[in-house]
XYZ file of C-alpha atoms in Angstrom:
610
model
C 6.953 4.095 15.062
C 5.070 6.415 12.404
C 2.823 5.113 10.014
C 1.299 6.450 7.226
C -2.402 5.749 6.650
C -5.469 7.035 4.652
C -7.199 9.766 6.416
C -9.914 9.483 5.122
C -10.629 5.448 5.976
C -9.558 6.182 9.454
C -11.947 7.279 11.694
C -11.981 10.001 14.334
C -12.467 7.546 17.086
C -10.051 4.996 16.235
C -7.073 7.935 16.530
C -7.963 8.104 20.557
C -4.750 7.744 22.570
C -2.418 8.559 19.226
C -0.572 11.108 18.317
C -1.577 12.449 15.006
C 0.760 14.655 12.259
C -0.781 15.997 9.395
C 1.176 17.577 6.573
C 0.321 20.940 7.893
C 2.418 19.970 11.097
C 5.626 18.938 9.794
C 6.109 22.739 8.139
C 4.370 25.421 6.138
C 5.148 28.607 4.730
C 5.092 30.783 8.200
C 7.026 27.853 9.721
C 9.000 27.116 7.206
C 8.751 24.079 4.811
C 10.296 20.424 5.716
C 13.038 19.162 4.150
C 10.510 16.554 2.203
C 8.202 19.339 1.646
C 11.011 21.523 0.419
C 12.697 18.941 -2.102
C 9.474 17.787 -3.569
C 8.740 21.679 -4.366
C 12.530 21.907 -5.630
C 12.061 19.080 -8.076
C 9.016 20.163 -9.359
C 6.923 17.466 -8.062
C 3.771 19.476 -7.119
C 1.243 20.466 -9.966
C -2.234 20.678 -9.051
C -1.009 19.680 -5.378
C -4.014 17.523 -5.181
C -1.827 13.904 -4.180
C 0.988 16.123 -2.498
C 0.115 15.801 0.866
C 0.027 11.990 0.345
C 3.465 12.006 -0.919
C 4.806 14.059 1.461
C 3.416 12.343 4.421
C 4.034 8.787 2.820
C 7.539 9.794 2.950
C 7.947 11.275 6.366
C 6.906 8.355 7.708
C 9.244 6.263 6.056
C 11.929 8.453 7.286
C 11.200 8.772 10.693
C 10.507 5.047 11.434
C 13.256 4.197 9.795
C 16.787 3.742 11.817
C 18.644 4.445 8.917
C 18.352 6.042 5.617
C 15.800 3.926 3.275
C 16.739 2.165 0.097
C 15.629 3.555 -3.294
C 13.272 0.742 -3.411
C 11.618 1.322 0.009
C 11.252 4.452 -0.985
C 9.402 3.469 -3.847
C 7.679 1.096 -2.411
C 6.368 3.254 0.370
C 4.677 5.741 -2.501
C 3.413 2.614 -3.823
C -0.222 3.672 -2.352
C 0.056 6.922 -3.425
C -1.377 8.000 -7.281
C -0.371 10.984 -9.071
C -2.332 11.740 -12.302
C -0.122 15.216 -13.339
C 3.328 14.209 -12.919
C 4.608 11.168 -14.213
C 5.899 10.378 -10.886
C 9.246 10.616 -12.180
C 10.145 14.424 -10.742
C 8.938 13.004 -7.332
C 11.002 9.757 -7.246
C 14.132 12.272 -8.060
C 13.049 14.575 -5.115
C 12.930 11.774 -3.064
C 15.893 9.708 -4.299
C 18.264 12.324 -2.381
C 16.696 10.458 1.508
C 17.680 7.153 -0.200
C 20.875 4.797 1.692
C 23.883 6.177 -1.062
C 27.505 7.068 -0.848
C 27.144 10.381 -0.472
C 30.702 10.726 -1.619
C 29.360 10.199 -4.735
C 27.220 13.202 -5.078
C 29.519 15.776 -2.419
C 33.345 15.300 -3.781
C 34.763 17.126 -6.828
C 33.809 15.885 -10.528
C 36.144 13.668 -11.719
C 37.991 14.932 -15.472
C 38.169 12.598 -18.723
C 40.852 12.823 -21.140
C 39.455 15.322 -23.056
C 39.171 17.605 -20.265
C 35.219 17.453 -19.908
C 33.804 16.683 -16.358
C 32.623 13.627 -15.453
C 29.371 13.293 -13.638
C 29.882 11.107 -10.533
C 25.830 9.981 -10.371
C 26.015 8.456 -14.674
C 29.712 8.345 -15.391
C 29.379 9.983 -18.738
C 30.094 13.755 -19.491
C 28.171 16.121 -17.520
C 26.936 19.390 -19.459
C 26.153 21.218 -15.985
C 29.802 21.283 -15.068
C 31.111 22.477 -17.715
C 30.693 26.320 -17.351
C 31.901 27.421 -21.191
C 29.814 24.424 -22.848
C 26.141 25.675 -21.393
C 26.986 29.653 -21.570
C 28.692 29.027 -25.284
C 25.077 27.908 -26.372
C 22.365 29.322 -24.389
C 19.691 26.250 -26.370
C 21.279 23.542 -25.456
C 19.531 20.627 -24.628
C 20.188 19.781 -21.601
C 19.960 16.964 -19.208
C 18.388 16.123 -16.146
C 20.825 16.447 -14.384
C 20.877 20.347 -14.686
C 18.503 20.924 -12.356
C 17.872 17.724 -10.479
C 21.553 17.006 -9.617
C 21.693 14.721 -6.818
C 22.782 15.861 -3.517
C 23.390 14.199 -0.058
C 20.375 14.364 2.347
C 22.181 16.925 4.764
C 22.348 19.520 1.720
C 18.718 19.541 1.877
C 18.372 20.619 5.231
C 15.038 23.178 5.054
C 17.027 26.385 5.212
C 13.612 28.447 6.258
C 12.909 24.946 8.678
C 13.006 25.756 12.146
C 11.017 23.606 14.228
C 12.225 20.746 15.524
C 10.866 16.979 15.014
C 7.857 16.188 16.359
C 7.881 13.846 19.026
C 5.468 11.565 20.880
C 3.676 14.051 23.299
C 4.622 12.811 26.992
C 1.033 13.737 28.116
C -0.041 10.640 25.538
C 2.701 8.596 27.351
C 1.925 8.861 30.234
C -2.082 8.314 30.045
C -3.385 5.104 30.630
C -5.580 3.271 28.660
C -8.906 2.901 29.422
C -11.942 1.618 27.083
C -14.279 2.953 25.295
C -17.893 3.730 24.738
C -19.116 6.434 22.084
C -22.361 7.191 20.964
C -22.622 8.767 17.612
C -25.110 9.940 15.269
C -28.356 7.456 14.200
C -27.738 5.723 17.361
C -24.456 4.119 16.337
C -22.621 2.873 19.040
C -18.870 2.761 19.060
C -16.971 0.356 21.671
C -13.593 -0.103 21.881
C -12.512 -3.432 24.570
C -8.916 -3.832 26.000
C -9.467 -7.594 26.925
C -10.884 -10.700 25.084
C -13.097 -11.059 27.643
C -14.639 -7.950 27.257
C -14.519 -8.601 23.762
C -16.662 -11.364 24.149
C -19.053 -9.679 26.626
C -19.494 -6.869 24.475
C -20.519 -9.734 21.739
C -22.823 -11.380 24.182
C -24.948 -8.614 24.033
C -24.864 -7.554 20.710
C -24.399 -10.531 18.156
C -24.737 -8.584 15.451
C -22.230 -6.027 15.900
C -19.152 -5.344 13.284
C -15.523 -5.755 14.022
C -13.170 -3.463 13.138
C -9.505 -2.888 13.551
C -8.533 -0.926 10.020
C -11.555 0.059 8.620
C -10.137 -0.613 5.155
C -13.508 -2.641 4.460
C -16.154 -1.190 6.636
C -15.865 2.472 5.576
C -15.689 1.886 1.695
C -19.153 -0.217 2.709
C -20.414 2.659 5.069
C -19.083 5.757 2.431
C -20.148 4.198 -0.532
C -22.336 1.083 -0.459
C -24.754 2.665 2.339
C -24.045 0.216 4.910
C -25.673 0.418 8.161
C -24.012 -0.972 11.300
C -26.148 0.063 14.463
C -23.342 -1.485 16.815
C -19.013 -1.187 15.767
C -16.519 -2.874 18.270
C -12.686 -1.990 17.493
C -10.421 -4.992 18.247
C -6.894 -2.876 18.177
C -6.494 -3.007 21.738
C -7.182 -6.873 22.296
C -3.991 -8.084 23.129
C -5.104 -11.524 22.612
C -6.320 -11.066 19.143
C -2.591 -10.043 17.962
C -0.068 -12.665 18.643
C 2.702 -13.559 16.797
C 4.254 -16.926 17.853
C 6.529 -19.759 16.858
C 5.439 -22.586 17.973
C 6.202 -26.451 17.459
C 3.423 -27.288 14.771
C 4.275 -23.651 12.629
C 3.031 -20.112 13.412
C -0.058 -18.583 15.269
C -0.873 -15.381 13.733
C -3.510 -12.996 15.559
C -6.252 -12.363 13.590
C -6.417 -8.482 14.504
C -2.274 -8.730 13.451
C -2.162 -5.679 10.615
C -0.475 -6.995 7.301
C 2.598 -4.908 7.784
C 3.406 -6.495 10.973
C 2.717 -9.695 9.714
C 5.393 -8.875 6.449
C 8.204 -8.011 9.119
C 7.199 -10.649 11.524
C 7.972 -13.499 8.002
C 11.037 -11.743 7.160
C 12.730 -12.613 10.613
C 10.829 -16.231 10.670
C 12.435 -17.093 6.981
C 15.546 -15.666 8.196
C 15.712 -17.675 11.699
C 14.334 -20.719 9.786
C 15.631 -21.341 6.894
C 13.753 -22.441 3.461
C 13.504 -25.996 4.145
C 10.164 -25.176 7.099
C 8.860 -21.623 4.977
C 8.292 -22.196 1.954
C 4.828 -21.022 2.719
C 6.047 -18.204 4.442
C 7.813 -16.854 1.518
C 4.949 -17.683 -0.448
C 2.869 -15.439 1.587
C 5.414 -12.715 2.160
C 5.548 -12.407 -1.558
C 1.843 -12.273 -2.024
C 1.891 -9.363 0.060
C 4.384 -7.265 -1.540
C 1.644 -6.774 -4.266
C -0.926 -6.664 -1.487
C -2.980 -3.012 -1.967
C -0.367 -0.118 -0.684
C 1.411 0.791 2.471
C -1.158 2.691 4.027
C -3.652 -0.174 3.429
C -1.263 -2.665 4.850
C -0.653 -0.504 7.631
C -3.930 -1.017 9.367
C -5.873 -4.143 7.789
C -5.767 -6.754 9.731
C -5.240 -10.631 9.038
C -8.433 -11.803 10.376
C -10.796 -8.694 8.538
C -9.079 -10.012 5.228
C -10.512 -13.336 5.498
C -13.812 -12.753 7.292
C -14.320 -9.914 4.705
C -14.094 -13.467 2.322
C -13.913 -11.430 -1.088
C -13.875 -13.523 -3.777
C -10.971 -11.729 -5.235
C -8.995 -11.994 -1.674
C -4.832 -12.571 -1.871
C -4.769 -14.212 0.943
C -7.477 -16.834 1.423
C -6.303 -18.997 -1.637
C -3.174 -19.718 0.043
C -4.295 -20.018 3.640
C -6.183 -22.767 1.885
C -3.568 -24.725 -0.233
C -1.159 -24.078 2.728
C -3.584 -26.205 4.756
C -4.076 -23.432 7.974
C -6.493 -23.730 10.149
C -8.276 -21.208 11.656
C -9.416 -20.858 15.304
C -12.695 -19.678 16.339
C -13.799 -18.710 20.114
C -16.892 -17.864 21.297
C -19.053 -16.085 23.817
C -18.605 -19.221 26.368
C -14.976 -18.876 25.663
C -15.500 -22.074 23.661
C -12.372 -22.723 21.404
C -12.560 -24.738 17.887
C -10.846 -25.054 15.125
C -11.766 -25.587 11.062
C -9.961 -25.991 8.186
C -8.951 -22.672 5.916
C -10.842 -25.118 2.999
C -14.203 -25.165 5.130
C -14.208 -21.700 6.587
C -15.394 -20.463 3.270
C -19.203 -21.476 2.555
C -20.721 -18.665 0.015
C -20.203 -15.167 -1.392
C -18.943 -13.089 1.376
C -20.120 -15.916 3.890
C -18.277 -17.874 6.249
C -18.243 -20.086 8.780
C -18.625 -18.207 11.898
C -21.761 -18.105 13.987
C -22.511 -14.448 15.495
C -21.584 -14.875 18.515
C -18.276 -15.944 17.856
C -15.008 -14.224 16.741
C -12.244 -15.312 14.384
C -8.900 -15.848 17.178
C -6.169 -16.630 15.293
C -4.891 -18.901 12.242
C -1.947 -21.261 12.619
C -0.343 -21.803 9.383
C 1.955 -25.001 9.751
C 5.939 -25.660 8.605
C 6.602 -26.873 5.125
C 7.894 -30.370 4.960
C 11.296 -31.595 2.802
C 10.082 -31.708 -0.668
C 7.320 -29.586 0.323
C 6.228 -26.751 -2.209
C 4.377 -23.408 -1.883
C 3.357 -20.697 -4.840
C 1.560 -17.880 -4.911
C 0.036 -15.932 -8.067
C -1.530 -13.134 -8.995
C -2.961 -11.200 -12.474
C -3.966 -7.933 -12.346
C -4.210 -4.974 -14.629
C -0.716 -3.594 -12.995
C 1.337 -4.606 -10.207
C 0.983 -2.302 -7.696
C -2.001 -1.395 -5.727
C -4.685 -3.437 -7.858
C -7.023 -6.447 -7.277
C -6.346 -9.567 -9.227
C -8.330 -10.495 -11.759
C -7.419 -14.684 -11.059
C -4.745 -15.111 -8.124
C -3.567 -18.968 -6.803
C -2.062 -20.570 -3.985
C -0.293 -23.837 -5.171
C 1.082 -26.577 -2.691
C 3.055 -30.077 -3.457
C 4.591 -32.664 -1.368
C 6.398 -34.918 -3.493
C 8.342 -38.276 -1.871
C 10.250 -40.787 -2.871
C 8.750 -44.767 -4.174
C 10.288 -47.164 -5.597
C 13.470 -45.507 -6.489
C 10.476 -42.558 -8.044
C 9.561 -38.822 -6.634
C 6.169 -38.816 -7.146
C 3.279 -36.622 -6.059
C 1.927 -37.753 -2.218
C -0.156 -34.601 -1.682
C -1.206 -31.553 -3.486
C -2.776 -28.376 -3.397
C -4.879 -26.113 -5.964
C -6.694 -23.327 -5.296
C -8.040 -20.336 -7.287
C -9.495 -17.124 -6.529
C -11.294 -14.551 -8.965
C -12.747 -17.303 -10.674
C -16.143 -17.983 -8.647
C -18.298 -16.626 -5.276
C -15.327 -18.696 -2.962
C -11.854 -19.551 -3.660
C -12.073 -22.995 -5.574
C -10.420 -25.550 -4.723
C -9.230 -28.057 -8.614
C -10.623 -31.179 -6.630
C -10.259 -33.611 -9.793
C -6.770 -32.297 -10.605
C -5.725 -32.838 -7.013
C -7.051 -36.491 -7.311
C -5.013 -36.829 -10.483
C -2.141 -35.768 -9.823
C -1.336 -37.771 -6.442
C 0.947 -40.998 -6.821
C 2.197 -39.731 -9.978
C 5.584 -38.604 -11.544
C 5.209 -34.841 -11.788
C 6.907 -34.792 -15.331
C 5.626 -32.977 -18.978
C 3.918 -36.322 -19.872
C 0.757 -36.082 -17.481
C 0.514 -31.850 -18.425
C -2.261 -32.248 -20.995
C -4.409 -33.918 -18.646
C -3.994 -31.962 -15.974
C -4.832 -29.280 -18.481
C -7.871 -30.893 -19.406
C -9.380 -31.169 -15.866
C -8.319 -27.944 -14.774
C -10.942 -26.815 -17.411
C -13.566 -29.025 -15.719
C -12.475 -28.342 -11.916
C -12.090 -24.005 -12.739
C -15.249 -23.656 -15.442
C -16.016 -19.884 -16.187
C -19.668 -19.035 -18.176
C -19.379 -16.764 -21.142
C -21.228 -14.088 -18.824
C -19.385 -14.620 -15.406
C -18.689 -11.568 -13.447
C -15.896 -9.707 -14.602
C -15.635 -10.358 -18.251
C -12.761 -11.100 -20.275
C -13.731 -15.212 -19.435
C -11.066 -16.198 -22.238
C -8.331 -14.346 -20.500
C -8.854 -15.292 -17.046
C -9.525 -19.005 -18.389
C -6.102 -19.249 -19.633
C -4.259 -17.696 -16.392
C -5.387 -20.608 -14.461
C -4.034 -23.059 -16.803
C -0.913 -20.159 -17.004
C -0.711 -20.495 -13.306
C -0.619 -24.113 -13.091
C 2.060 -25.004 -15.781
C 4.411 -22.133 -13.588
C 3.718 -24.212 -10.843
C 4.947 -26.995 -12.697
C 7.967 -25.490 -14.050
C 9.038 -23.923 -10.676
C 8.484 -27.562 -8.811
C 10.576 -29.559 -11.596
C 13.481 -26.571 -10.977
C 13.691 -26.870 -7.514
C 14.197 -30.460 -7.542
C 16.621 -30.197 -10.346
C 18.339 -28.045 -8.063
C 18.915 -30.768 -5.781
C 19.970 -33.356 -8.905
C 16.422 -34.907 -8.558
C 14.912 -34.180 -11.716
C 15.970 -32.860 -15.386
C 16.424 -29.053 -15.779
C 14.598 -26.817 -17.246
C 15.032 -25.292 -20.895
C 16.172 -21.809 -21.371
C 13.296 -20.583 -23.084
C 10.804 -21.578 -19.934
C 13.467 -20.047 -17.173
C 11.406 -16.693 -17.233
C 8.526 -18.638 -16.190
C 9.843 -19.342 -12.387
C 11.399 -16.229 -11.780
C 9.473 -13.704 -9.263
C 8.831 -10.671 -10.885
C 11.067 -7.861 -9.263
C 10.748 -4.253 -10.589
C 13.508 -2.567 -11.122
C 13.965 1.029 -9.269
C 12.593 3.357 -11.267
C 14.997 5.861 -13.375
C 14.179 8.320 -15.701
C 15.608 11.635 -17.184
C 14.159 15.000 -18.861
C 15.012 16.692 -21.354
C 14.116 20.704 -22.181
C 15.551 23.754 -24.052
C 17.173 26.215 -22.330
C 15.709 29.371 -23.571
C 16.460 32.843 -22.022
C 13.601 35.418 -22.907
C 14.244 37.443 -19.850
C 11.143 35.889 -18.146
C 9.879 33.344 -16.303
C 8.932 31.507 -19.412
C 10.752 28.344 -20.081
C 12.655 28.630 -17.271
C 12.886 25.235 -14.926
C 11.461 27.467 -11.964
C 9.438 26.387 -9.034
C 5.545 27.396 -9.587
C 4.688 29.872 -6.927
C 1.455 28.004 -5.526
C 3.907 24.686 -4.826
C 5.260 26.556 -1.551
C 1.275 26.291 -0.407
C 0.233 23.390 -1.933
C 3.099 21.464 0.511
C 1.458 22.240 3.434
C -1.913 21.851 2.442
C -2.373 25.539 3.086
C -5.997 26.924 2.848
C -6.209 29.851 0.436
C -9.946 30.564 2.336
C -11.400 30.588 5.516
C -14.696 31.283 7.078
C -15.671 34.415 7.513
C -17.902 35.153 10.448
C -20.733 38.133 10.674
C -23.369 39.191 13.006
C -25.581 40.220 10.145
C -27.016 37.389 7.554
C -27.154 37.614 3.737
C -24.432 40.401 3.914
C -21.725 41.332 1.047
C -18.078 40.755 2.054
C -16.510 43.888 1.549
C -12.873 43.081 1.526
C -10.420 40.074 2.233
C -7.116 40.868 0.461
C -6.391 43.528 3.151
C -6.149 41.255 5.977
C -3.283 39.153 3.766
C 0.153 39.863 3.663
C 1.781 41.071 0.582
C 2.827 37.532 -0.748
C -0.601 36.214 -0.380
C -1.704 39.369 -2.544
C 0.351 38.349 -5.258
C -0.376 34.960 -5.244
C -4.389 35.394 -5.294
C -3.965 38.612 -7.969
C -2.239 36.031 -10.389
C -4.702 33.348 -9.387
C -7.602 35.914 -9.563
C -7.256 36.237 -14.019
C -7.778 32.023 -14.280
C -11.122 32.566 -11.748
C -12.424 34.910 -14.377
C -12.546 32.561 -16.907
C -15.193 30.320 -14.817
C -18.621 29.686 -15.154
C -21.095 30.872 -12.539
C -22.591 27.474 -12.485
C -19.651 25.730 -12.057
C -18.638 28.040 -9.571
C -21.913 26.785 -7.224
C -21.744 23.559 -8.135
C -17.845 23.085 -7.085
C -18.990 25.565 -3.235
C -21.493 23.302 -2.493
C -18.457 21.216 -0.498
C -16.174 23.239 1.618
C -12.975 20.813 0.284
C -13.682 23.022 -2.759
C -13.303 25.687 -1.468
C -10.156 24.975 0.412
C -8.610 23.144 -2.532
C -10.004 25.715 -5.530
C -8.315 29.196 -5.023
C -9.469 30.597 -8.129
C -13.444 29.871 -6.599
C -12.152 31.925 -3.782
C -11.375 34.793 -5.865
C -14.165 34.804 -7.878
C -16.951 34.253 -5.210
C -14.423 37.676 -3.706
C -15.915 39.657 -6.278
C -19.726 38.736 -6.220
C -21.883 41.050 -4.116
């Protein structure tokens, strides 16, 4: 399998014993480009280059772990984690869309006529200027679509022309090598150890209580890179075989706690499958929390267990572990087992209930019984790759007295609104042995206010707002409960105008279209033509490189002549935008060597200063 990560959350250490493909291995400009690397330049989606590499890679590894060609909307999904500030995204969806599962058909066979004689284009349906030959040479301004220049085509027409390396595969060396831990001493005395058993796990704990778990750094290097966090002792968990089961088992499913949140998506999607809906409703509750979940490459290598022992306040997760009722289990050094309650675990900002010598093993989240009731939400300033500003986990069991359905056991919790994820104690109390119908709403309103309370200065403003989601939340709940029992002729149904209310938000794939004016000056100007620097920016190609002397403080005399004639041309029309900056700027921007690798233009200019 390949999966696509953030470099720069993943450290050196953790990559021993993988095989690791940067964008400057798939293809470059000696090699020639890959066929991802050469659409996205095709389709213009490379401007400054700065997020290219993440997009390219993003989508390479979609397409080679995937058995067959990916959907539109994995596609998008996968690029999910990736942000693009030039673009609009919308030329690098199209230069992706041509990888996604289509009728090629559609896209290879002759276009279709209408009665009027004007093609038809086979990807809208509606008359297609770039077929018609006399229409676009009759009027050398029209506007034209789209379609002109990002015409769809099947995936084997973009086949890298210049591309003529094979795929990379898994190197055999890497296959053959057997694992072994590890021990690594690094700089300030940190110590780096990576276990193979749960025993050695647990010895390695033994002697240093203190020491920080880590399986996908997602937490621990934002801490060490930006909050100046100091961990004198790091133990990686991602070869503890113990620590990453995936079972179903009588009493529901045991999830490792070093099981990454990918896995864990795949491993639902087969259990709701097998299972059916009447046992998962809290799967699917979960499942769907994590399609908003941060982005691929997050979910990709954090873990289950560093979510909840991380115990943000603003956590997806931990709301519904608790309203789910899960327990977690908890071993220690003495190879001790117990086992607490999701609702306990949670004792403080960032603090839980786990001792330092012991380590979080796995959670079991249980079935769902008939009538049973799981819901999951989330607010946050956009869907993808965002934290919530108020999230929920909601849980009812609702049974049948006296010829009534009313409320036997229930479930609110809230996160984003305090230190911990709060549990609506006096709302829970409320609501059990009653008829969930609209009449008992305005109470439940009413003590929501008093179980969720939020001070005019509470941490993260806009109190107001976030005040009304959890009410928000809760009447959903509501409405969503009262519709699946109408749907089995329980209760009444719903009215039209509060449908919206219970239906999961789905995005639709994204589509978009551009318009321009063709406009023939006999130049490159305001022509649709691929920007010279995109063929480098693909690959990540440096435009500088360390120059080595036996003599200090010396002048470099010349560069150009050890480039070939397409560099020259590239760095002479590069060379007139370095002119225009400031000398300042210019030694401000060197002091890191990523400028210099991702700033041509300083090149050129720090060229000419002797």
């Amino acid at each position: 399998m390949h999966f696509a990560i953030n470099a720069c959350l993943a450290p050196l250490y953790s990559l021993e014993g993988m095989h690791i493909i940067t964008v400057e291995g798939i293809g470059n400009c000696r090699r020639g480009l890959h066929p991802v690397q050469e659409r996205l330049a095709e389709a213009h989606g490379s401007q400054c280059g700065f997020c290219t590499p993440g997009f390219v890679m993003s989508m390479y590894a979609l397409l080679r772990s995937s058995k067959q060609p990916p959907t539109k909307e994995q596609i998008e999904d996968s690029l999910a984690g990736n942000l693009c500030r030039c673009t609009g995204y919308r030329p690098i969806i199209d230069a992706f869309g041509v990888f996604a599962k289509t009728d090629d058909s559609l896209y290879t066979a002759s276009p279709s006529e209408s009665a009027n004689g004007k093609a038809i284009c086979p990807s809208t349906g509606k008359p297609c200027l770039c077929r018609n030959e006399t229409d676009v040479n009759g009027n050398e301004s029209s506007l034209l679509s789209s379609v002109k220049t990002y015409l769809p085509s099947s995936y084997n027409e973009i086949d890298g022309n210049a591309y003529n390396e094979k795929e990379l595969i898994f190197p055999p060396e890497l296959q053959l090598r057997k694992i072994m831990p590890l021990r690594l001493n690094g700089f300030n005395g940190v110590r780096w150890y990576r276990p193979l058993k749960l025993d050695q796990l647990l010895q390695l704990k033994s002697c240093y209580p203190e020491a920080k778990l880590i399986i996908g750094n997602s937490e621990v290097g934002v801490e060490t890179e930006f909050k100046n966090a100091q961990y004198g002792v790091m133990i990686s968990v991602t070869h503890v075989p113990e620590l990453h089961t995936l079972k179903v088992e009588e009493d529901g499913l045991r999830i490792g706690s070093a099981v990454r949140l990918a896995q864990l998506q795949d491993f639902l999607k087969k259990v709701i499958a097998e299972r059916g809906s009447l046992q998962t409703s809290s799967c699917q509750a979960i499942l769907r929390q994590l399609k908003w979940f941060a982005g691929t490459q997050i979910r990709n290598v954090a873990s289950v267990g560093g979510n909840i022992c991380t115990a943000s306040p603003i956590s997806d997760l931990n709301p519904l572990w608790m309203s789910t009722g899960a327990t977690f289990q908890i071993i220690d050094v003495n190879n001790n087992v117990r086992t607490t309650v999701a609702k306990d675990f949670f004792l403080g900002y960032r603090k839980v209930d786990l001792k330092d010598d012991e380590v979080l093993l796995s959670v079991i989240l249980p079935w769902t019984r008939p009538f049973e009731y799981v819901k999951e939400f989330k607010q946050a300033h956009r869907r993808q790759d965002d934290i919530a500003l108020v999230n929920a986990g909601m849980r009812v069991h609702i049974t049948e007295a006296e010829g009534n359905w009313i409320v036997s056991d229930v479930s609110i919790v809230y996160g984003g609104v305090a230190a911990v994820p709060l549990t609506a104690g006096k709302t829970e109390s409320f609501l059990v042995g009653k008829k969930l119908d609209y009449g008992l709403l305005d109470e439940a309103f009413n003590l929501l206010k008093e179980d969720i309370p939020l001070a005019e200065n509470a941490p993260g403003g806009m109190v107001e707002f976030r005040s009304s989601l959890t009410l928000s939340f809760f009447f959903k709940f509501f409405l969503y409960v009262t519709h699946e029992m109408n749907t089995k002729g329980l209760s009444e149904g719903l009215d039209v105008a509060n449908m919206s209310a219970i239906q999961s938000y789905t995005r639709p794939v994204t589509t978009g279209t551009q318009g321009y004016e063709l406009v023939r000056q006999g130049t490159a100007v305001g022509q649709p033509m691929v920007h010279l620097s995109a063929m480098l920016q693909l690959p990540n190609f440096p435009l500088g490189s360390l120059v080595s002397s036996s003599q200090k403080m010396c002048p470099v005399l010349t560069i150009l002549g050890q480039l070939d004639s397409s560099k020259k041309r590239i760095l002479g029309q590069l060379s007139m935008m370095g002119r225009f900056l400031h000398l300042m700027s210019l030694l401000v921007l060197a002091r890191s060597l990523e400028s210099l690798w991702q700033t041509p233009m300083i090149m050129q200019k720090l060229l000419q200063i002797k």
